[in-house]
Every structure is written in structure tokens, then in C-alpha cells.
mmCIF file of C-alpha atoms and ligand atoms in Angstrom:
data_model
loop_
_atom_site.group_PDB
_atom_site.id
_atom_site.type_symbol
_atom_site.label_atom_id
_atom_site.label_comp_id
_atom_site.label_asym_id
_atom_site.label_seq_id
_atom_site.Cartn_x
_atom_site.Cartn_y
_atom_site.Cartn_z
ATOM 1 C CA MET A 1 5.409 -21.406 -46.124
ATOM 2 C CA GLU A 2 6.928 -23.354 -43.243
ATOM 3 C CA ALA A 3 10.448 -22.296 -42.326
ATOM 4 C CA THR A 4 13.032 -25.035 -42.691
ATOM 5 C CA ASN A 5 16.808 -24.890 -42.730
ATOM 6 C CA VAL A 6 17.807 -26.895 -45.757
ATOM 7 C CA ARG A 7 20.130 -24.872 -48.026
ATOM 8 C CA ALA A 8 22.260 -26.312 -50.780
ATOM 9 C CA THR A 9 26.045 -26.349 -50.405
ATOM 10 C CA PRO A 10 28.674 -27.938 -52.660
ATOM 11 C CA GLU A 11 29.109 -30.616 -49.937
ATOM 12 C CA GLU A 12 25.362 -31.201 -49.662
ATOM 13 C CA PRO A 13 23.894 -30.172 -52.978
ATOM 14 C CA VAL A 14 20.179 -30.081 -53.768
ATOM 15 C CA ARG A 15 19.237 -31.291 -57.257
ATOM 16 C CA LEU A 16 15.596 -31.163 -58.208
ATOM 17 C CA LEU A 17 13.358 -31.668 -61.219
ATOM 18 C CA VAL A 18 9.929 -30.073 -61.448
ATOM 19 C CA PHE A 19 7.339 -31.639 -63.737
ATOM 20 C CA GLY A 20 3.842 -30.475 -64.457
ATOM 21 C CA ARG A 21 1.680 -29.754 -67.451
ATOM 22 C CA GLN A 22 1.680 -26.257 -68.854
ATOM 23 C CA GLY A 23 -0.380 -24.154 -66.465
ATOM 24 C CA ALA A 24 0.144 -26.452 -63.474
ATOM 25 C CA GLY A 25 2.018 -23.637 -61.714
ATOM 26 C CA LYS A 26 5.370 -25.276 -62.421
ATOM 27 C CA GLY A 27 7.243 -22.077 -63.286
ATOM 28 C CA THR A 28 5.945 -20.141 -60.272
ATOM 29 C CA GLN A 29 6.672 -22.948 -57.842
ATOM 30 C CA ALA A 30 10.068 -23.609 -59.451
ATOM 31 C CA VAL A 31 11.159 -20.006 -58.777
ATOM 32 C CA ARG A 32 10.032 -20.273 -55.147
ATOM 33 C CA LEU A 33 11.773 -23.605 -54.585
ATOM 34 C CA ALA A 34 15.025 -22.471 -56.201
ATOM 35 C CA GLU A 35 15.064 -19.436 -53.872
ATOM 36 C CA ARG A 36 14.160 -21.592 -50.897
ATOM 37 C CA TYR A 37 17.009 -24.059 -51.439
ATOM 38 C CA GLY A 38 19.544 -21.556 -52.803
ATOM 39 C CA VAL A 39 20.030 -23.204 -56.198
ATOM 40 C CA PRO A 40 19.762 -21.750 -59.713
ATOM 41 C CA HIS A 41 16.354 -22.012 -61.370
ATOM 42 C CA ILE A 42 17.165 -23.479 -64.766
ATOM 43 C CA SER A 43 14.181 -23.136 -67.082
ATOM 44 C CA THR A 44 14.833 -24.415 -70.582
ATOM 45 C CA GLY A 45 11.785 -22.464 -71.794
ATOM 46 C CA ASP A 46 13.309 -19.226 -70.422
ATOM 47 C CA MET A 47 16.673 -20.102 -71.994
ATOM 48 C CA LEU A 48 15.037 -20.716 -75.381
ATOM 49 C CA ARG A 49 13.040 -17.477 -75.126
ATOM 50 C CA ALA A 50 16.306 -15.638 -74.380
ATOM 51 C CA ALA A 51 17.818 -17.151 -77.544
ATOM 52 C CA VAL A 52 14.750 -16.018 -79.495
ATOM 53 C CA LYS A 53 15.216 -12.470 -78.171
ATOM 54 C CA GLU A 54 18.871 -12.448 -79.197
ATOM 55 C CA GLY A 55 17.676 -13.048 -82.748
ATOM 56 C CA THR A 56 20.292 -15.685 -83.598
ATOM 57 C CA GLU A 57 19.650 -18.249 -86.334
ATOM 58 C CA PHE A 58 19.082 -20.844 -83.621
ATOM 59 C CA GLY A 59 16.659 -18.446 -81.910
ATOM 60 C CA ARG A 60 14.659 -18.088 -85.126
ATOM 61 C CA GLN A 61 14.394 -21.853 -85.529
ATOM 62 C CA ALA A 62 13.453 -22.306 -81.874
ATOM 63 C CA LYS A 63 10.747 -19.631 -82.143
ATOM 64 C CA ALA A 64 9.070 -21.415 -85.044
ATOM 65 C CA ILE A 65 8.995 -24.675 -83.054
ATOM 66 C CA MET A 66 7.798 -23.005 -79.843
ATOM 67 C CA ASP A 67 5.077 -20.943 -81.509
ATOM 68 C CA ALA A 68 3.705 -24.116 -83.080
ATOM 69 C CA GLY A 69 3.687 -25.816 -79.667
ATOM 70 C CA GLY A 70 6.360 -28.357 -80.733
ATOM 71 C CA LEU A 71 9.523 -29.546 -78.996
ATOM 72 C CA VAL A 72 13.130 -28.583 -79.730
ATOM 73 C CA SER A 73 15.222 -31.702 -80.509
ATOM 74 C CA ASP A 74 16.577 -33.845 -77.679
ATOM 75 C CA GLU A 75 20.103 -33.448 -79.013
ATOM 76 C CA ILE A 76 20.000 -29.650 -78.938
ATOM 77 C CA MET A 77 18.415 -29.644 -75.492
ATOM 78 C CA LEU A 78 21.109 -31.950 -74.116
ATOM 79 C CA GLY A 79 23.769 -29.555 -75.431
ATOM 80 C CA ILE A 80 22.033 -26.585 -73.795
ATOM 81 C CA ILE A 81 21.584 -28.319 -70.446
ATOM 82 C CA SER A 82 25.128 -29.768 -70.356
ATOM 83 C CA GLU A 83 26.599 -26.311 -70.842
ATOM 84 C CA ARG A 84 24.315 -24.803 -68.225
ATOM 85 C CA LEU A 85 25.013 -27.436 -65.562
ATOM 86 C CA ALA A 86 28.762 -26.938 -66.072
ATOM 87 C CA LEU A 87 28.553 -23.293 -64.934
ATOM 88 C CA PRO A 88 29.963 -22.564 -61.464
ATOM 89 C CA ASP A 89 26.613 -21.570 -59.923
ATOM 90 C CA ALA A 90 25.371 -25.131 -60.439
ATOM 91 C CA ALA A 91 28.053 -26.599 -58.153
ATOM 92 C CA ALA A 92 25.729 -26.677 -55.127
ATOM 93 C CA GLY A 93 22.857 -28.057 -57.136
ATOM 94 C CA TRP A 94 20.084 -26.903 -59.399
ATOM 95 C CA LEU A 95 16.402 -26.982 -60.069
ATOM 96 C CA LEU A 96 15.412 -27.966 -63.591
ATOM 97 C CA ASP A 97 12.119 -26.614 -64.900
ATOM 98 C CA GLY A 98 11.003 -27.840 -68.324
ATOM 99 C CA PHE A 99 13.793 -30.382 -68.753
ATOM 100 C CA PRO A 100 13.669 -33.315 -69.219
ATOM 101 C CA ARG A 101 10.584 -33.263 -71.402
ATOM 102 C CA THR A 102 10.935 -36.614 -73.156
ATOM 103 C CA GLU A 103 12.021 -40.067 -72.021
ATOM 104 C CA GLN A 104 15.174 -39.649 -74.112
ATOM 105 C CA GLN A 105 15.998 -36.373 -72.328
ATOM 106 C CA ALA A 106 15.389 -38.112 -68.976
ATOM 107 C CA LYS A 107 17.876 -40.826 -69.907
ATOM 108 C CA ASP A 108 20.334 -38.230 -71.239
ATOM 109 C CA LEU A 109 20.127 -36.310 -67.963
ATOM 110 C CA VAL A 110 20.733 -39.395 -65.853
ATOM 111 C CA ALA A 111 23.686 -40.319 -68.083
ATOM 112 C CA LEU A 112 25.033 -36.755 -67.753
ATOM 113 C CA VAL A 113 24.795 -36.293 -63.980
ATOM 114 C CA GLY A 114 24.411 -39.858 -62.647
ATOM 115 C CA GLU A 115 21.261 -41.377 -61.143
ATOM 116 C CA GLY A 116 22.520 -40.835 -57.589
ATOM 117 C CA ASN A 117 22.950 -37.142 -58.301
ATOM 118 C CA ILE A 118 19.258 -36.360 -58.645
ATOM 119 C CA ASP A 119 17.595 -35.916 -55.266
ATOM 120 C CA LEU A 120 13.948 -35.716 -56.237
ATOM 121 C CA ALA A 121 11.549 -35.149 -59.119
ATOM 122 C CA VAL A 122 8.245 -33.528 -58.169
ATOM 123 C CA ASP A 123 5.186 -33.742 -60.378
ATOM 124 C CA LEU A 124 2.556 -31.035 -59.927
ATOM 125 C CA GLU A 125 -0.791 -32.544 -60.778
ATOM 126 C CA VAL A 126 -3.630 -30.314 -61.999
ATOM 127 C CA PRO A 127 -6.720 -31.369 -64.036
ATOM 128 C CA GLU A 128 -6.791 -30.346 -67.706
ATOM 129 C CA ASP A 129 -9.760 -27.935 -67.475
ATOM 130 C CA VAL A 130 -7.978 -26.021 -64.710
ATOM 131 C CA VAL A 131 -4.734 -25.717 -66.684
ATOM 132 C CA VAL A 132 -6.472 -24.515 -69.852
ATOM 133 C CA GLU A 133 -8.139 -21.741 -67.860
ATOM 134 C CA ARG A 134 -4.854 -20.818 -66.147
ATOM 135 C CA ILE A 135 -2.852 -20.674 -69.372
ATOM 136 C CA SER A 136 -5.316 -18.476 -71.210
ATOM 137 C CA SER A 137 -5.134 -15.912 -68.408
ATOM 138 C CA ARG A 138 -1.339 -16.160 -67.975
ATOM 139 C CA ARG A 139 0.854 -13.104 -68.686
ATOM 140 C CA VAL A 140 4.664 -13.009 -68.462
ATOM 141 C CA CYS A 141 7.345 -10.326 -68.292
ATOM 142 C CA SER A 142 9.057 -10.224 -71.678
ATOM 143 C CA THR A 143 12.317 -9.182 -69.983
ATOM 144 C CA CYS A 144 12.735 -11.333 -66.845
ATOM 145 C CA GLY A 145 10.077 -14.029 -67.300
ATOM 146 C CA ALA A 146 8.151 -13.159 -64.076
ATOM 147 C CA ILE A 147 4.683 -14.697 -64.188
ATOM 148 C CA TYR A 148 1.400 -12.803 -63.690
ATOM 149 C CA SER A 149 -2.199 -13.444 -64.669
ATOM 150 C CA VAL A 150 -5.246 -11.464 -65.643
ATOM 151 C CA GLY A 151 -6.544 -12.038 -62.091
ATOM 152 C CA SER A 152 -3.189 -11.229 -60.465
ATOM 153 C CA PRO A 153 -1.645 -8.450 -62.577
ATOM 154 C CA PRO A 154 1.430 -6.315 -61.822
ATOM 155 C CA SER A 155 0.701 -3.227 -59.713
ATOM 156 C CA GLN A 156 0.826 -0.953 -62.800
ATOM 157 C CA PRO A 157 -0.756 -2.307 -65.973
ATOM 158 C CA TRP A 158 1.313 -4.161 -67.633
ATOM 159 C CA VAL A 159 4.706 -3.189 -66.238
ATOM 160 C CA CYS A 160 6.723 -5.856 -64.433
ATOM 161 C CA ASP A 161 7.039 -5.184 -60.662
ATOM 162 C CA LYS A 162 10.419 -6.903 -60.614
ATOM 163 C CA CYS A 163 12.267 -5.310 -63.533
ATOM 164 C CA GLY A 164 10.012 -2.748 -65.246
ATOM 165 C CA GLY A 165 9.766 -4.905 -68.391
ATOM 166 C CA GLU A 166 6.644 -5.232 -70.501
ATOM 167 C CA VAL A 167 4.199 -7.894 -69.310
ATOM 168 C CA VAL A 168 2.615 -9.729 -72.259
ATOM 169 C CA GLN A 169 0.825 -12.899 -73.303
ATOM 170 C CA ARG A 170 3.302 -15.497 -74.554
ATOM 171 C CA ASP A 171 3.169 -16.131 -78.315
ATOM 172 C CA ASP A 172 2.709 -19.837 -77.589
ATOM 173 C CA ASP A 173 -0.184 -19.353 -75.149
ATOM 174 C CA THR A 174 -2.738 -19.315 -77.965
ATOM 175 C CA GLU A 175 -5.471 -21.931 -77.728
ATOM 176 C CA ASP A 176 -4.191 -24.087 -80.615
ATOM 177 C CA ALA A 177 -0.616 -24.134 -79.367
ATOM 178 C CA VAL A 178 -1.784 -24.820 -75.817
ATOM 179 C CA ARG A 179 -3.865 -27.804 -76.934
ATOM 180 C CA LYS A 180 -0.909 -29.159 -78.887
ATOM 181 C CA ARG A 181 1.434 -28.699 -75.918
ATOM 182 C CA LEU A 182 -0.961 -30.518 -73.577
ATOM 183 C CA ALA A 183 -1.198 -33.454 -76.010
ATOM 184 C CA LEU A 184 2.586 -33.506 -76.365
ATOM 185 C CA TYR A 185 2.938 -33.511 -72.590
ATOM 186 C CA SER A 186 0.800 -36.662 -72.337
ATOM 187 C CA GLU A 187 2.621 -38.361 -75.217
ATOM 188 C CA GLN A 188 6.207 -37.303 -74.562
ATOM 189 C CA THR A 189 6.637 -36.060 -71.016
ATOM 190 C CA VAL A 190 4.416 -38.442 -69.039
ATOM 191 C CA PRO A 191 6.731 -41.362 -70.031
ATOM 192 C CA ALA A 192 9.691 -39.336 -68.688
ATOM 193 C CA VAL A 193 7.828 -38.701 -65.417
ATOM 194 C CA ARG A 194 6.989 -42.434 -65.130
ATOM 195 C CA TRP A 195 10.610 -43.278 -65.707
ATOM 196 C CA PHE A 196 11.658 -41.242 -62.660
ATOM 197 C CA ASP A 197 8.926 -43.048 -60.740
ATOM 198 C CA THR A 198 10.490 -46.401 -61.619
ATOM 199 C CA LEU A 199 13.804 -45.036 -60.288
ATOM 200 C CA GLY A 200 12.068 -44.223 -56.975
ATOM 201 C CA LEU A 201 12.742 -40.526 -57.452
ATOM 202 C CA LEU A 202 9.217 -39.207 -58.014
ATOM 203 C CA VAL A 203 6.753 -37.520 -55.669
ATOM 204 C CA THR A 204 3.366 -36.351 -56.961
ATOM 205 C CA ILE A 205 1.913 -33.196 -55.417
ATOM 206 C CA ASP A 206 -1.623 -31.845 -55.843
ATOM 207 C CA GLY A 207 -1.164 -28.541 -57.698
ATOM 208 C CA VAL A 208 -4.721 -27.283 -57.158
ATOM 209 C CA GLY A 209 -5.129 -24.800 -54.340
ATOM 210 C CA ASP A 210 -3.471 -21.605 -53.246
ATOM 211 C CA LEU A 211 0.148 -21.024 -54.157
ATOM 212 C CA ASP A 212 1.446 -21.012 -50.580
ATOM 213 C CA SER A 213 -0.098 -24.305 -49.582
ATOM 214 C CA VAL A 214 1.190 -25.983 -52.760
ATOM 215 C CA THR A 215 4.669 -24.581 -52.010
ATOM 216 C CA ALA A 216 4.441 -25.893 -48.442
ATOM 217 C CA ASP A 217 3.528 -29.373 -49.709
ATOM 218 C CA LEU A 218 6.454 -29.286 -52.154
ATOM 219 C CA VAL A 219 8.910 -28.139 -49.470
ATOM 220 C CA ALA A 220 7.724 -30.874 -47.098
ATOM 221 C CA ALA A 221 8.251 -33.542 -49.774
ATOM 222 C CA ILE A 222 11.688 -32.199 -50.727
ATOM 223 C CA ASP A 223 12.871 -31.751 -47.138
ATOM 224 C CA ALA A 224 11.879 -35.337 -46.409
ATOM 225 C CA ARG A 225 14.357 -36.332 -49.136
ATOM 226 C CA VAL A 226 17.221 -33.882 -48.757
ATOM 227 C CA GLY A 227 16.897 -32.677 -45.147
HETATM 228 P P1 AMP B 301 8.071 -23.813 -71.240
HETATM 229 O O1 AMP B 301 8.384 -22.405 -70.861
HETATM 230 O O2 AMP B 301 8.749 -24.823 -70.326
HETATM 231 O O3 AMP B 301 6.599 -24.064 -71.369
HETATM 232 O O4 AMP B 301 8.708 -24.049 -72.701
HETATM 233 C C1 AMP B 301 8.266 -23.327 -73.810
HETATM 234 C C2 AMP B 301 8.602 -24.076 -75.091
HETATM 235 O O5 AMP B 301 10.022 -24.236 -75.212
HETATM 236 C C3 AMP B 301 8.052 -25.486 -75.177
HETATM 237 O O6 AMP B 301 6.701 -25.530 -75.604
HETATM 238 C C4 AMP B 301 8.997 -26.116 -76.190
HETATM 239 O O7 AMP B 301 8.703 -25.688 -77.502
HETATM 240 C C5 AMP B 301 10.324 -25.486 -75.808
HETATM 241 N N1 AMP B 301 11.043 -26.299 -74.796
HETATM 242 C C6 AMP B 301 11.310 -25.948 -73.506
HETATM 243 N N2 AMP B 301 11.966 -26.924 -72.868
HETATM 244 C C7 AMP B 301 12.127 -27.925 -73.775
HETATM 245 C C8 AMP B 301 12.721 -29.214 -73.725
HETATM 246 N N3 AMP B 301 13.280 -29.693 -72.600
HETATM 247 N N4 AMP B 301 12.701 -29.958 -74.855
HETATM 248 C C9 AMP B 301 12.150 -29.503 -76.002
HETATM 249 N N5 AMP B 301 11.564 -28.316 -76.110
HETATM 250 C C10 AMP B 301 11.547 -27.519 -75.015
#
């Protein structure tokens, strides 16, 4: 990755959205970008999985929706994201991964933070056959959410290199749920992506290719906006 100097500060925050179909490499790139710019990586999927692990009533309801490949309601998601963005570590900016996922959530986010307070939305584009293959080989750490794959496993089978947690296949990475999530992405999330395009906030990046070159393309597009 090319070295650049942009780091978020409360005076010059960096506020990013990362879009991409399941399997586009969104989560992996989101972690890299959040580290690069010094902002919290806010993944609504990770937050919901944490709630599931806690075993609360809400977690049980969320698990049923997630396992079926559905979407948690816009109202609940707005509550979750409003609370998260109010935490002190979000003062210098944030990177949202997995939110907004519907046009309503996009409008809710803009109403919450203000249109001028979103620097850029990036859309990672990857053809459907490539994402289906990627998702079926994806494995994640059940403790910290680190992402691996059958072709790129942790150094000891299947123990997370980062935290020692168990690396597993996600319950919602089954073929049926994946197909449903891809259809939902086209129906529900593509309109949200287009909406950011109409606001002049969207950049589309080719997500096929090696991780480092995709990261470099993302960084170049973001630096051009926030640098
Ligand atoms: P992800 O890790 O982003 O693929 O999210 C996993 C699952 O969590 C999704 O398939 C949805 O069921 C749920 N989810 C995550 N983010 C949202 C959101 N913004 N709105 C509704 N449901 C969500």
C-alpha cells in the first residue's frame, strides 16, 4: 500500500462508508482503511453478532433474521448506529461497514450526521460468480471477527492468529442464505448506493484483484477527497 499522511483528527475528521455485496472483500478492506485513517471500524454485522453471543432477547431475534439472510429493521439499526456514533472514539470520524443497507437507512444516516459530514462512500464492485465462490470459502473468528478463507487459513487450523478464538464458517454463509442476501443487496442496498451517487459522494472501485492493490485504489480515492 502506498504511504500517505492522512490521519483523522477531531478538527479534520474522516467519515467513510464502505459498500459492497457480501463477499466483495468489504469487511477486510474496511478493517485496513479504518487502521489507515485512525478511525473506528463500525461493522453493524459484527455488532449484531456480538448481541447474538450475549444471548439477549434482542440477540435471539437478530440471529433468526440473520440466519435467514434477512435484514434487521431500519428503526432498530438507526438506534444502534446513533448510540455507536455518540461514543467518544467516533469524534475524529468513523468508517461504517454494513450500514446503511437500505435507502431509508441512508436517509436516516444523513439526517443523523448531516450530508456535509460524510466524506466519501466507496462501492467495491465484484461480479456475482466471484462473490459466491468467496463467501462459500470464507471463515471468520467467532471471537474477534477476523476474516480468513479456506485458501488463506490461520497459521494453526482453525485458531485465530489475532486472538486465539475459534475460526468457523458463519451460520449465515450457507448457500440459501447467501443467495437471499445477494438478492436483498440488489433490491435494498443498491438504491442506497445510488442515492449517495446522486449526492456526489460515491466512488466505485474494482474489487477484483489482490487485496493490496484494491486497498491502494481505495486509499487513492479517499485521499483525493479528504487529503
Ligand atoms: P454483515 O456482516 O454486514 O454481512 O451482516 C450480517 C447480517 O447482519 C446481515 O445479513 C443482516 O441480517 C444483518 N445486518 C447487518 N447490518 C445491517 C443493517 N444495516 N441493516 C439490517 N440488517 C443488518
